[in-house]
Structures are given as structure tokens and as C-alpha cells.
Amino acid sequence: MLGRSYHIKTFGCQMNKYDSERIAGLLEDAGLRAVDAPDDADVIVFLTCCVREGADERLYGQVASLKRLKTAGKTPLIAVGGCIGQRDGEDLQKRIPHIDVVFGTHNLNELVSLLQRAAASKTPQVSRWEDSSAADFERLAPELREHPFHAWLPISVGCNNFCSYCIVPYVRGREVSRPLDEIVEAARELVADGVREITLLGQNVNSYGRDRYGEPRFAEALEAVAACGVSRLGFATSHPKDLSDATIAVMAATPAVLRYLHLPVQHGNDEVLAAMRRVYTRAQYLERVGALRAAIPDITLSTDIIVGFPGETEAQFEDTLDLVRQVGFDQAFTFIYSPREGTRAAALPDQIPHELALERFERLAALVQTSATERNAALQGSTQSVLFEGPSKRDPALMTGRTRGYKLVHVPVPAGADQSALRGKELLVRITGTQAFYLQGTLE
Ligand code: SAH
Ligand code: SF4
Ligand code: F3S
């Protein structure tokens, strides 16, 4: 018996968000119920991220602070999974002895039995994968989705790209694509279950099928899932080298596919892109953006950018600024390069001092804000179809939702309307105000 309640704390990317919905499903199946505060939980699960150093440190701090629960006479079981669990395994348990279970990124199916064994034997349990080719997409239990109307649907796991700065291939393993008939069956079940929006997931989602010679590729998978009748279909994360004309054509021709693409560029200079092992040039990236915009003129485009990669000169950094100006991104997630042990870039000479990287980061962030502001301002007065998620975190008198270009919108709840009745509904909204990172509007 594991107790009655659980609490899950999730860091990192959408894969972890999906895994936390799966774990919630598993624990519900085992008879536990979710609680908001870790202090009230019998089982506390952390899903961790190690893509940058900051995320690593936060985890150690947060888990360490739970020692107070154990010393205060409570005996919650503490489990740590995700990418730090996979990377550190037994070392993590040794460093923080009050952790009861450490599990890897492909070991979710063992979580309940690991917890049971840890509880019965009072000895910590550790399980992580050695060989990632055994990726298993099988459903463990019905997921407990954060929003009943939205579902993540993994179509591949792992990554074969080994960008020189990135730890993901080491902690998520090699790329394995899921057979298309399984994906379509899962999508049909989700639609039958009332899901309105599906996000296809993969570390490198649009290289889907490359590991299965002769099998359907990403464009066909996108088309096949859209044909299951879902209202909205998104996908993340796409690599520029794998953005095919066929995919652009399916995106343009399929109304359910969101008018949104997250296409990480990482840098604007060819030498740095080569050192990052991104395998495209600036010109090739710009060519793909041109092809996208020719086919889907109103597409929302977001990206990821790293500043302070080893050896980055001022002139190279300015190429990044110039690329941001040239593309006019709707949104960009910007990161200061963080050396990750075991990756190629961590061993490069000329690591950039933090103050210099920070100064560049701030210049880039200011430019991104200007670009985002301008792109959103162009939507003033337009009518957008918005899928409503729930009350705004900042102001419960506002509902938040997303347009078909995946822009965040805040809308005042009409007098007398029931907020919960709007949740999961797609309605027309007139845009009455625009900011850098969200839109304001009223129901039509
Ligand atoms: N598979 C996705 C996500 C990778 S992690 C992709 O390829 O886009 C998300 C982002 O974190 C990356 O796009 C990159 O911009 C950033 N990132 C990864 N490793 C990093 C590092 N060592 N330092 C700083 N940023 C990093
Ligand atoms: Fe990391 Fe590159 Fe793979 Fe993305 S494509 S997960 S940045 S190695
Ligand atoms: Fe982080 Fe792992 Fe995702 S390192 S970004 S949680 S794949």
C-alpha cells in the first residue's frame, strides 16, 4: 500500500509534461489521489531536467528541502525520475539519501513496483535504462491529462542529432519512431474521449520515420492524425534540416494543423552553427522560413537561440541579432550556453565569461521583445478562433486561450457566464489589444 495521495513536480520539456500525465494515471490506478502541496502527499515524484545547469541545481535544492518532512515524522516516499534520474542513477540517491526511488526516462512502467519495494524493504530502489532501443510506447494506464481537451501524443522518442552542446541524446537515448498504425489508433481514441487538440511529440518530431526504412515519414503521419477528426493539431520540436516541402504542403492544406511552427535556429552565424553541429547554414534556415511563409503567410514562427557558445565573437553574435531582425520571429526562447559534462562543446576552449554572455543575452532579449511586439501588433482588430484553457493565472476574471497561431489570448469572462463552461470550447475572439507576449480580446 503506497498511501492515499501523491504530488508530482515537473521540470523541463513537453516530454516530461506528458510523462507526468502518465505517472498521474499510474498512481491513480494504484488508488492514490493528487494533492496540491507536497507536505500532504504520501508519494512525491520529481520529473527532472538537466538541459542547462540552472535546472540541475533547482532540483537538488528542492529535493534536499524535503528532508524536513522526513524528520518531522512524516514518511512520504520520494521518487526522482526524468533526465537527472537517468543521468545520475545511484549517484543521485547517494548524494541525497532520503530519496527512495530513482527511475530513468524509459522506466515509468516500473515506478509503482519500485515504490512498493522501497516501502516494503525500506531500501532505496534505482532503475534506469542501459539500452534505449527498447523504447516502449505502450499505454501504462489511462493518462490523467492536465486539460481534458488537450493531449500529448508521442510519435518518437530520443534524438540522433548530437548537437555539440546538448545532453538530450544521452538521457533520452537514440531515436525510435512509433509505428504509424499505433499512432493513428491512439489519436482515434483521444478524439473519441473528447480531445480537441493533440500535440505530436518527439525530441526531433519531424524526423519521424527516418529510423524505419521504407515506412511513412512525418508529413504522412501529420496527415494521418489530422484525418482522425481532431480539431487542432500541433507538433514539437522540429529540426530545420528535417522540414520537408511535403510537410509544409500538408500544413498548408490541412485546416486542423495549427498555423504555428517552433523551429529552433540556435544561432545566426555559419561557423557557430557548424561548431554546434546543426548541419544547416543560415541561408538554408532562411530558405525554409521563406518556403513556409510562401505556403502559409500568417504562420506564427518561434525559435530557440543560444548565446555565449564557446568561442562566440561579437561579430558572430551580431549575426544572430541580424537573423532575428531578418526573420521577425513571433517568439524566441533564449538561453545562455551552459556546458554539459560529456558533450563535445563542454570540452571546447574559449568558454565565454558569464558577464559577457549575460550582456549579449540581454541585448538579444530586448530585440526579441521588439520583434514579438511588432508581430502581435499586426493582429490588432483581427478575429481569431480561440480554444479556451481556463482562468488566467494572474487574474481569475480573465480566461486564457490560444489562437490557431498558438498565441496566448486573455479575454474577460462575460457577465453571468460560467468560466468552466468555456473551458475546452473554441470561440471567435476580436483582438482589442496586443502586448509582446499575449493578446487581449473580447468574445464576438
Ligand atoms: N529537441 C528540441 C529541444 C532541445 S532542448 C530541439 O532540438 O529543439 C531545448 C533548447 O534548449 C534547445 O533548442 C537549445 O536552444 C537549448 N539548449 C540545449 N542545450 C543547451 C545548453 N547546453 N546550453 C544552453 N541551452 C541549451
Ligand atoms: Fe538536443 Fe540537438 Fe537533439 Fe535538439 S536536435 S534534442 S538540441 S541534440
Ligand atoms: Fe530537459 Fe530532458 Fe527535456 S534534459 S529538456 S527534460 S529531454
PDB file of C-alpha atoms in Angstrom, residues 87-310:
ATOM      1  CA  ARG A  87      21.868  10.590 -15.911  1.00  0.00           C
ATOM      2  CA  ASP A  88      22.822  10.200 -12.238  1.00  0.00           C
ATOM      3  CA  GLY A  89      21.106   6.963 -11.163  1.00  0.00           C
ATOM      4  CA  GLU A  90      22.638   5.579  -7.959  1.00  0.00           C
ATOM      5  CA  ASP A  91      24.873   8.644  -7.507  1.00  0.00           C
ATOM      6  CA  LEU A  92      21.785  10.782  -7.076  1.00  0.00           C
ATOM      7  CA  GLN A  93      20.451   8.501  -4.369  1.00  0.00           C
ATOM      8  CA  LYS A  94      23.842   8.540  -2.632  1.00  0.00           C
ATOM      9  CA  ARG A  95      24.016  12.321  -2.768  1.00  0.00           C
ATOM     10  CA  ILE A  96      20.511  12.707  -1.343  1.00  0.00           C
ATOM     11  CA  PRO A  97      19.969   9.646   0.863  1.00  0.00           C
ATOM     12  CA  HIS A  98      16.319  10.442   1.663  1.00  0.00           C
ATOM     13  CA  ILE A  99      15.350   9.695  -1.956  1.00  0.00           C
ATOM     14  CA  ASP A 100      13.548   6.328  -2.036  1.00  0.00           C
ATOM     15  CA  VAL A 101      13.321   5.690  -5.769  1.00  0.00           C
ATOM     16  CA  VAL A 102      15.359   6.847  -8.772  1.00  0.00           C
ATOM     17  CA  PHE A 103      13.978   5.936 -12.190  1.00  0.00           C
ATOM     18  CA  GLY A 104      15.147   6.607 -15.738  1.00  0.00           C
ATOM     19  CA  THR A 105      13.442   8.120 -18.762  1.00  0.00           C
ATOM     20  CA  HIS A 106      12.234   4.748 -20.111  1.00  0.00           C
ATOM     21  CA  ASN A 107      11.393   3.159 -16.762  1.00  0.00           C
ATOM     22  CA  LEU A 108       7.974   4.617 -15.978  1.00  0.00           C
ATOM     23  CA  ASN A 109       6.381   1.195 -16.207  1.00  0.00           C
ATOM     24  CA  GLU A 110       8.405   0.093 -13.169  1.00  0.00           C
ATOM     25  CA  LEU A 111       7.584   3.074 -10.965  1.00  0.00           C
ATOM     26  CA  VAL A 112       4.748   1.559  -8.923  1.00  0.00           C
ATOM     27  CA  SER A 113       6.640  -1.663  -8.184  1.00  0.00           C
ATOM     28  CA  LEU A 114       9.792   0.305  -7.310  1.00  0.00           C
ATOM     29  CA  LEU A 115       7.783   2.382  -4.847  1.00  0.00           C
ATOM     30  CA  GLN A 116       6.207  -0.728  -3.367  1.00  0.00           C
ATOM     31  CA  ARG A 117       9.581  -2.420  -2.974  1.00  0.00           C
ATOM     32  CA  ALA A 118      11.124   0.687  -1.420  1.00  0.00           C
ATOM     33  CA  ALA A 119       8.241   0.914   1.060  1.00  0.00           C
ATOM     34  CA  ALA A 120       8.300  -2.778   1.977  1.00  0.00           C
ATOM     35  CA  SER A 121      12.064  -3.206   2.244  1.00  0.00           C
ATOM     36  CA  LYS A 122      12.946   0.298   3.482  1.00  0.00           C
ATOM     37  CA  THR A 123      15.795   0.199   0.952  1.00  0.00           C
ATOM     38  CA  PRO A 124      16.156   2.671  -1.910  1.00  0.00           C
ATOM     39  CA  GLN A 125      15.424   1.380  -5.411  1.00  0.00           C
ATOM     40  CA  VAL A 126      17.152   2.549  -8.592  1.00  0.00           C
ATOM     41  CA  SER A 127      16.247   1.604 -12.162  1.00  0.00           C
ATOM     42  CA  ARG A 128      17.346   3.254 -15.386  1.00  0.00           C
ATOM     43  CA  TRP A 129      17.851   2.079 -18.927  1.00  0.00           C
ATOM     44  CA  GLU A 130      21.155   0.951 -20.397  1.00  0.00           C
ATOM     45  CA  ASP A 131      19.912   0.337 -23.925  1.00  0.00           C
ATOM     46  CA  SER A 132      17.417   2.872 -25.224  1.00  0.00           C
ATOM     47  CA  SER A 133      16.426   0.878 -28.296  1.00  0.00           C
ATOM     48  CA  ALA A 134      13.825  -0.842 -26.128  1.00  0.00           C
ATOM     49  CA  ALA A 135      11.575   2.248 -26.206  1.00  0.00           C
ATOM     50  CA  ASP A 136       8.076   1.172 -25.362  1.00  0.00           C
ATOM     51  CA  PHE A 137       5.107   3.297 -26.352  1.00  0.00           C
ATOM     52  CA  GLU A 138       2.562   1.050 -24.760  1.00  0.00           C
ATOM     53  CA  ARG A 139      -0.039   2.717 -22.644  1.00  0.00           C
ATOM     54  CA  LEU A 140       0.642   2.010 -18.971  1.00  0.00           C
ATOM     55  CA  ALA A 141      -2.680   3.275 -17.649  1.00  0.00           C
ATOM     56  CA  PRO A 142      -5.103   5.928 -18.888  1.00  0.00           C
ATOM     57  CA  GLU A 143      -3.202   9.229 -18.625  1.00  0.00           C
ATOM     58  CA  LEU A 144      -4.600  11.860 -16.307  1.00  0.00           C
ATOM     59  CA  ARG A 145      -4.476  14.848 -18.632  1.00  0.00           C
ATOM     60  CA  GLU A 146      -3.907  18.341 -17.247  1.00  0.00           C
ATOM     61  CA  HIS A 147      -6.585  19.645 -19.612  1.00  0.00           C
ATOM     62  CA  PRO A 148      -9.161  17.018 -20.623  1.00  0.00           C
ATOM     63  CA  PHE A 149      -9.415  18.607 -24.078  1.00  0.00           C
ATOM     64  CA  HIS A 150      -5.668  18.576 -24.825  1.00  0.00           C
ATOM     65  CA  ALA A 151      -3.435  15.530 -25.262  1.00  0.00           C
ATOM     66  CA  TRP A 152       0.254  14.944 -25.934  1.00  0.00           C
ATOM     67  CA  LEU A 153       0.879  12.143 -28.383  1.00  0.00           C
ATOM     68  CA  PRO A 154       4.485  10.925 -28.674  1.00  0.00           C
ATOM     69  CA  ILE A 155       5.324   9.703 -32.151  1.00  0.00           C
ATOM     70  CA  SER A 156       9.026   9.193 -31.457  1.00  0.00           C
ATOM     71  CA  VAL A 157      11.416   9.327 -28.532  1.00  0.00           C
ATOM     72  CA  GLY A 158      15.121  10.089 -28.363  1.00  0.00           C
ATOM     73  CA  CYS A 159      17.403  12.032 -30.655  1.00  0.00           C
ATOM     74  CA  ASN A 160      20.220  11.074 -33.024  1.00  0.00           C
ATOM     75  CA  ASN A 161      21.496  14.553 -33.740  1.00  0.00           C
ATOM     76  CA  PHE A 162      24.073  15.042 -31.009  1.00  0.00           C
ATOM     77  CA  CYS A 163      24.224  18.817 -31.330  1.00  0.00           C
ATOM     78  CA  SER A 164      27.548  19.520 -29.656  1.00  0.00           C
ATOM     79  CA  TYR A 165      26.075  21.420 -26.666  1.00  0.00           C
ATOM     80  CA  CYS A 166      23.165  19.103 -25.918  1.00  0.00           C
ATOM     81  CA  ILE A 167      22.733  16.369 -23.330  1.00  0.00           C
ATOM     82  CA  VAL A 168      19.335  15.164 -24.557  1.00  0.00           C
ATOM     83  CA  PRO A 169      20.580  12.241 -26.725  1.00  0.00           C
ATOM     84  CA  TYR A 170      22.476  10.890 -23.710  1.00  0.00           C
ATOM     85  CA  VAL A 171      19.497  10.954 -21.371  1.00  0.00           C
ATOM     86  CA  ARG A 172      16.652  10.129 -23.780  1.00  0.00           C
ATOM     87  CA  GLY A 173      18.558   7.692 -25.985  1.00  0.00           C
ATOM     88  CA  ARG A 174      18.539   7.054 -29.721  1.00  0.00           C
ATOM     89  CA  GLU A 175      15.586   7.990 -31.846  1.00  0.00           C
ATOM     90  CA  VAL A 176      12.867   5.377 -32.084  1.00  0.00           C
ATOM     91  CA  SER A 177       9.713   6.049 -34.116  1.00  0.00           C
ATOM     92  CA  ARG A 178       6.380   4.602 -33.174  1.00  0.00           C
ATOM     93  CA  PRO A 179       4.540   2.607 -35.858  1.00  0.00           C
ATOM     94  CA  LEU A 180       2.011   4.807 -37.646  1.00  0.00           C
ATOM     95  CA  ASP A 181      -0.950   2.459 -37.141  1.00  0.00           C
ATOM     96  CA  GLU A 182      -0.407   2.651 -33.364  1.00  0.00           C
ATOM     97  CA  ILE A 183      -0.282   6.448 -33.540  1.00  0.00           C
ATOM     98  CA  VAL A 184      -3.493   6.625 -35.552  1.00  0.00           C
ATOM     99  CA  GLU A 185      -5.249   4.258 -33.176  1.00  0.00           C
ATOM    100  CA  ALA A 186      -4.145   6.343 -30.192  1.00  0.00           C
ATOM    101  CA  ALA A 187      -5.329   9.537 -31.924  1.00  0.00           C
ATOM    102  CA  ARG A 188      -8.756   7.997 -32.650  1.00  0.00           C
ATOM    103  CA  GLU A 189      -9.137   7.007 -29.011  1.00  0.00           C
ATOM    104  CA  LEU A 190      -8.233  10.518 -27.896  1.00  0.00           C
ATOM    105  CA  VAL A 191     -10.773  12.101 -30.247  1.00  0.00           C
ATOM    106  CA  ALA A 192     -13.445   9.670 -29.027  1.00  0.00           C
ATOM    107  CA  ASP A 193     -12.511  10.709 -25.490  1.00  0.00           C
ATOM    108  CA  GLY A 194     -13.333  14.361 -26.243  1.00  0.00           C
ATOM    109  CA  VAL A 195      -9.845  15.663 -27.022  1.00  0.00           C
ATOM    110  CA  ARG A 196      -9.945  18.748 -29.255  1.00  0.00           C
ATOM    111  CA  GLU A 197      -6.229  19.432 -29.566  1.00  0.00           C
ATOM    112  CA  ILE A 198      -3.379  16.964 -29.993  1.00  0.00           C
ATOM    113  CA  THR A 199       0.309  17.856 -29.847  1.00  0.00           C
ATOM    114  CA  LEU A 200       2.530  15.290 -31.556  1.00  0.00           C
ATOM    115  CA  LEU A 201       5.738  14.921 -29.595  1.00  0.00           C
ATOM    116  CA  GLY A 202       9.299  13.963 -30.392  1.00  0.00           C
ATOM    117  CA  GLN A 203      12.693  15.396 -29.475  1.00  0.00           C
ATOM    118  CA  ASN A 204      13.129  15.750 -33.211  1.00  0.00           C
ATOM    119  CA  VAL A 205       9.496  15.278 -34.203  1.00  0.00           C
ATOM    120  CA  ASN A 206       9.797  15.939 -37.919  1.00  0.00           C
ATOM    121  CA  SER A 207      12.493  13.318 -38.489  1.00  0.00           C
ATOM    122  CA  TYR A 208       9.770  10.787 -37.697  1.00  0.00           C
ATOM    123  CA  GLY A 209      10.192   7.538 -39.638  1.00  0.00           C
ATOM    124  CA  ARG A 210      13.841   8.014 -40.576  1.00  0.00           C
ATOM    125  CA  ASP A 211      14.798   5.042 -38.425  1.00  0.00           C
ATOM    126  CA  ARG A 212      12.217   2.836 -40.168  1.00  0.00           C
ATOM    127  CA  TYR A 213      13.337   2.478 -43.756  1.00  0.00           C
ATOM    128  CA  GLY A 214      10.509   2.498 -46.271  1.00  0.00           C
ATOM    129  CA  GLU A 215       7.897   3.444 -43.661  1.00  0.00           C
ATOM    130  CA  PRO A 216       5.804   6.647 -43.707  1.00  0.00           C
ATOM    131  CA  ARG A 217       7.581   9.880 -42.829  1.00  0.00           C
ATOM    132  CA  PHE A 218       6.455  12.908 -40.839  1.00  0.00           C
ATOM    133  CA  ALA A 219       4.253  14.529 -43.500  1.00  0.00           C
ATOM    134  CA  GLU A 220       2.225  11.334 -43.837  1.00  0.00           C
ATOM    135  CA  ALA A 221       1.953  10.937 -40.088  1.00  0.00           C
ATOM    136  CA  LEU A 222       0.664  14.502 -39.752  1.00  0.00           C
ATOM    137  CA  GLU A 223      -1.912  13.937 -42.461  1.00  0.00           C
ATOM    138  CA  ALA A 224      -3.000  10.599 -40.986  1.00  0.00           C
ATOM    139  CA  VAL A 225      -3.526  12.027 -37.488  1.00  0.00           C
ATOM    140  CA  ALA A 226      -5.413  15.046 -38.851  1.00  0.00           C
ATOM    141  CA  ALA A 227      -7.718  12.599 -40.671  1.00  0.00           C
ATOM    142  CA  CYS A 228      -8.780  11.177 -37.289  1.00  0.00           C
ATOM    143  CA  GLY A 229     -11.002  14.219 -36.870  1.00  0.00           C
ATOM    144  CA  VAL A 230      -9.143  16.211 -34.206  1.00  0.00           C
ATOM    145  CA  SER A 231      -9.984  19.949 -34.316  1.00  0.00           C
ATOM    146  CA  ARG A 232      -6.442  21.165 -33.735  1.00  0.00           C
ATOM    147  CA  LEU A 233      -3.129  19.508 -34.334  1.00  0.00           C
ATOM    148  CA  GLY A 234       0.302  20.813 -33.316  1.00  0.00           C
ATOM    149  CA  PHE A 235       3.748  19.246 -33.068  1.00  0.00           C
ATOM    150  CA  ALA A 236       7.098  19.854 -31.370  1.00  0.00           C
ATOM    151  CA  THR A 237      10.022  20.108 -31.738  1.00  0.00           C
ATOM    152  CA  SER A 238      11.013  20.432 -35.390  1.00  0.00           C
ATOM    153  CA  HIS A 239      14.575  20.494 -36.690  1.00  0.00           C
ATOM    154  CA  PRO A 240      15.176  22.819 -39.669  1.00  0.00           C
ATOM    155  CA  LYS A 241      17.115  20.103 -41.545  1.00  0.00           C
ATOM    156  CA  ASP A 242      14.023  17.860 -41.483  1.00  0.00           C
ATOM    157  CA  LEU A 243      11.433  20.442 -42.516  1.00  0.00           C
ATOM    158  CA  SER A 244      10.418  18.958 -45.861  1.00  0.00           C
ATOM    159  CA  ASP A 245       8.372  20.514 -48.653  1.00  0.00           C
ATOM    160  CA  ALA A 246       5.927  17.646 -48.138  1.00  0.00           C
ATOM    161  CA  THR A 247       5.406  18.700 -44.500  1.00  0.00           C
ATOM    162  CA  ILE A 248       4.894  22.341 -45.470  1.00  0.00           C
ATOM    163  CA  ALA A 249       2.348  21.235 -48.081  1.00  0.00           C
ATOM    164  CA  VAL A 250       0.397  19.139 -45.550  1.00  0.00           C
ATOM    165  CA  MET A 251       0.479  22.011 -43.042  1.00  0.00           C
ATOM    166  CA  ALA A 252      -0.872  24.429 -45.637  1.00  0.00           C
ATOM    167  CA  ALA A 253      -3.588  22.083 -46.905  1.00  0.00           C
ATOM    168  CA  THR A 254      -4.873  20.736 -43.595  1.00  0.00           C
ATOM    169  CA  PRO A 255      -7.180  23.061 -41.648  1.00  0.00           C
ATOM    170  CA  ALA A 256      -6.697  21.196 -38.355  1.00  0.00           C
ATOM    171  CA  VAL A 257      -2.931  21.790 -38.308  1.00  0.00           C
ATOM    172  CA  LEU A 258      -2.111  24.852 -36.216  1.00  0.00           C
ATOM    173  CA  ARG A 259      -0.696  27.868 -38.032  1.00  0.00           C
ATOM    174  CA  TYR A 260       2.323  27.636 -35.799  1.00  0.00           C
ATOM    175  CA  LEU A 261       5.831  26.260 -36.047  1.00  0.00           C
ATOM    176  CA  HIS A 262       8.557  26.159 -33.427  1.00  0.00           C
ATOM    177  CA  LEU A 263      11.748  25.960 -35.464  1.00  0.00           C
ATOM    178  CA  PRO A 264      14.887  26.301 -33.317  1.00  0.00           C
ATOM    179  CA  VAL A 265      17.657  28.126 -35.181  1.00  0.00           C
ATOM    180  CA  GLN A 266      20.142  28.262 -32.247  1.00  0.00           C
ATOM    181  CA  HIS A 267      22.462  30.783 -33.938  1.00  0.00           C
ATOM    182  CA  GLY A 268      22.769  33.196 -36.858  1.00  0.00           C
ATOM    183  CA  ASN A 269      26.392  32.533 -37.833  1.00  0.00           C
ATOM    184  CA  ASP A 270      27.541  29.670 -40.048  1.00  0.00           C
ATOM    185  CA  GLU A 271      30.777  28.935 -38.179  1.00  0.00           C
ATOM    186  CA  VAL A 272      28.936  28.686 -34.891  1.00  0.00           C
ATOM    187  CA  LEU A 273      26.168  26.578 -36.460  1.00  0.00           C
ATOM    188  CA  ALA A 274      28.854  24.192 -37.743  1.00  0.00           C
ATOM    189  CA  ALA A 275      30.524  24.045 -34.320  1.00  0.00           C
ATOM    190  CA  MET A 276      27.107  23.307 -32.857  1.00  0.00           C
ATOM    191  CA  ARG A 277      26.695  20.500 -35.407  1.00  0.00           C
ATOM    192  CA  ARG A 278      23.342  21.820 -36.542  1.00  0.00           C
ATOM    193  CA  VAL A 279      24.028  20.705 -40.164  1.00  0.00           C
ATOM    194  CA  TYR A 280      22.301  23.672 -41.833  1.00  0.00           C
ATOM    195  CA  THR A 281      23.558  27.111 -42.741  1.00  0.00           C
ATOM    196  CA  ARG A 282      21.950  30.448 -42.045  1.00  0.00           C
ATOM    197  CA  ALA A 283      20.961  30.681 -45.724  1.00  0.00           C
ATOM    198  CA  GLN A 284      19.327  27.248 -45.604  1.00  0.00           C
ATOM    199  CA  TYR A 285      17.350  28.209 -42.497  1.00  0.00           C
ATOM    200  CA  LEU A 286      16.182  31.414 -44.184  1.00  0.00           C
ATOM    201  CA  GLU A 287      15.225  29.464 -47.297  1.00  0.00           C
ATOM    202  CA  ARG A 288      12.997  27.148 -45.205  1.00  0.00           C
ATOM    203  CA  VAL A 289      11.358  30.136 -43.499  1.00  0.00           C
ATOM    204  CA  GLY A 290      10.717  31.641 -46.942  1.00  0.00           C
ATOM    205  CA  ALA A 291       9.115  28.403 -48.168  1.00  0.00           C
ATOM    206  CA  LEU A 292       6.929  28.241 -45.062  1.00  0.00           C
ATOM    207  CA  ARG A 293       5.739  31.817 -45.348  1.00  0.00           C
ATOM    208  CA  ALA A 294       5.072  31.449 -49.071  1.00  0.00           C
ATOM    209  CA  ALA A 295       2.766  28.499 -48.306  1.00  0.00           C
ATOM    210  CA  ILE A 296       1.270  29.797 -45.035  1.00  0.00           C
ATOM    211  CA  PRO A 297       1.635  33.597 -44.938  1.00  0.00           C
ATOM    212  CA  ASP A 298       0.077  34.043 -41.487  1.00  0.00           C
ATOM    213  CA  ILE A 299       2.166  31.373 -39.769  1.00  0.00           C
ATOM    214  CA  THR A 300       3.415  32.065 -36.242  1.00  0.00           C
ATOM    215  CA  LEU A 301       7.113  31.298 -36.022  1.00  0.00           C
ATOM    216  CA  SER A 302       9.013  30.751 -32.803  1.00  0.00           C
ATOM    217  CA  THR A 303      12.562  29.623 -32.178  1.00  0.00           C
ATOM    218  CA  ASP A 304      15.273  28.759 -29.648  1.00  0.00           C
ATOM    219  CA  ILE A 305      18.558  30.674 -29.555  1.00  0.00           C
ATOM    220  CA  ILE A 306      21.751  30.078 -27.589  1.00  0.00           C
ATOM    221  CA  VAL A 307      24.145  32.924 -26.765  1.00  0.00           C
ATOM    222  CA  GLY A 308      27.689  32.573 -25.490  1.00  0.00           C
ATOM    223  CA  PHE A 309      28.559  29.316 -27.256  1.00  0.00           C
ATOM    224  CA  PRO A 310      32.335  28.654 -26.791  1.00  0.00           C
TER     225      PRO A 310
END
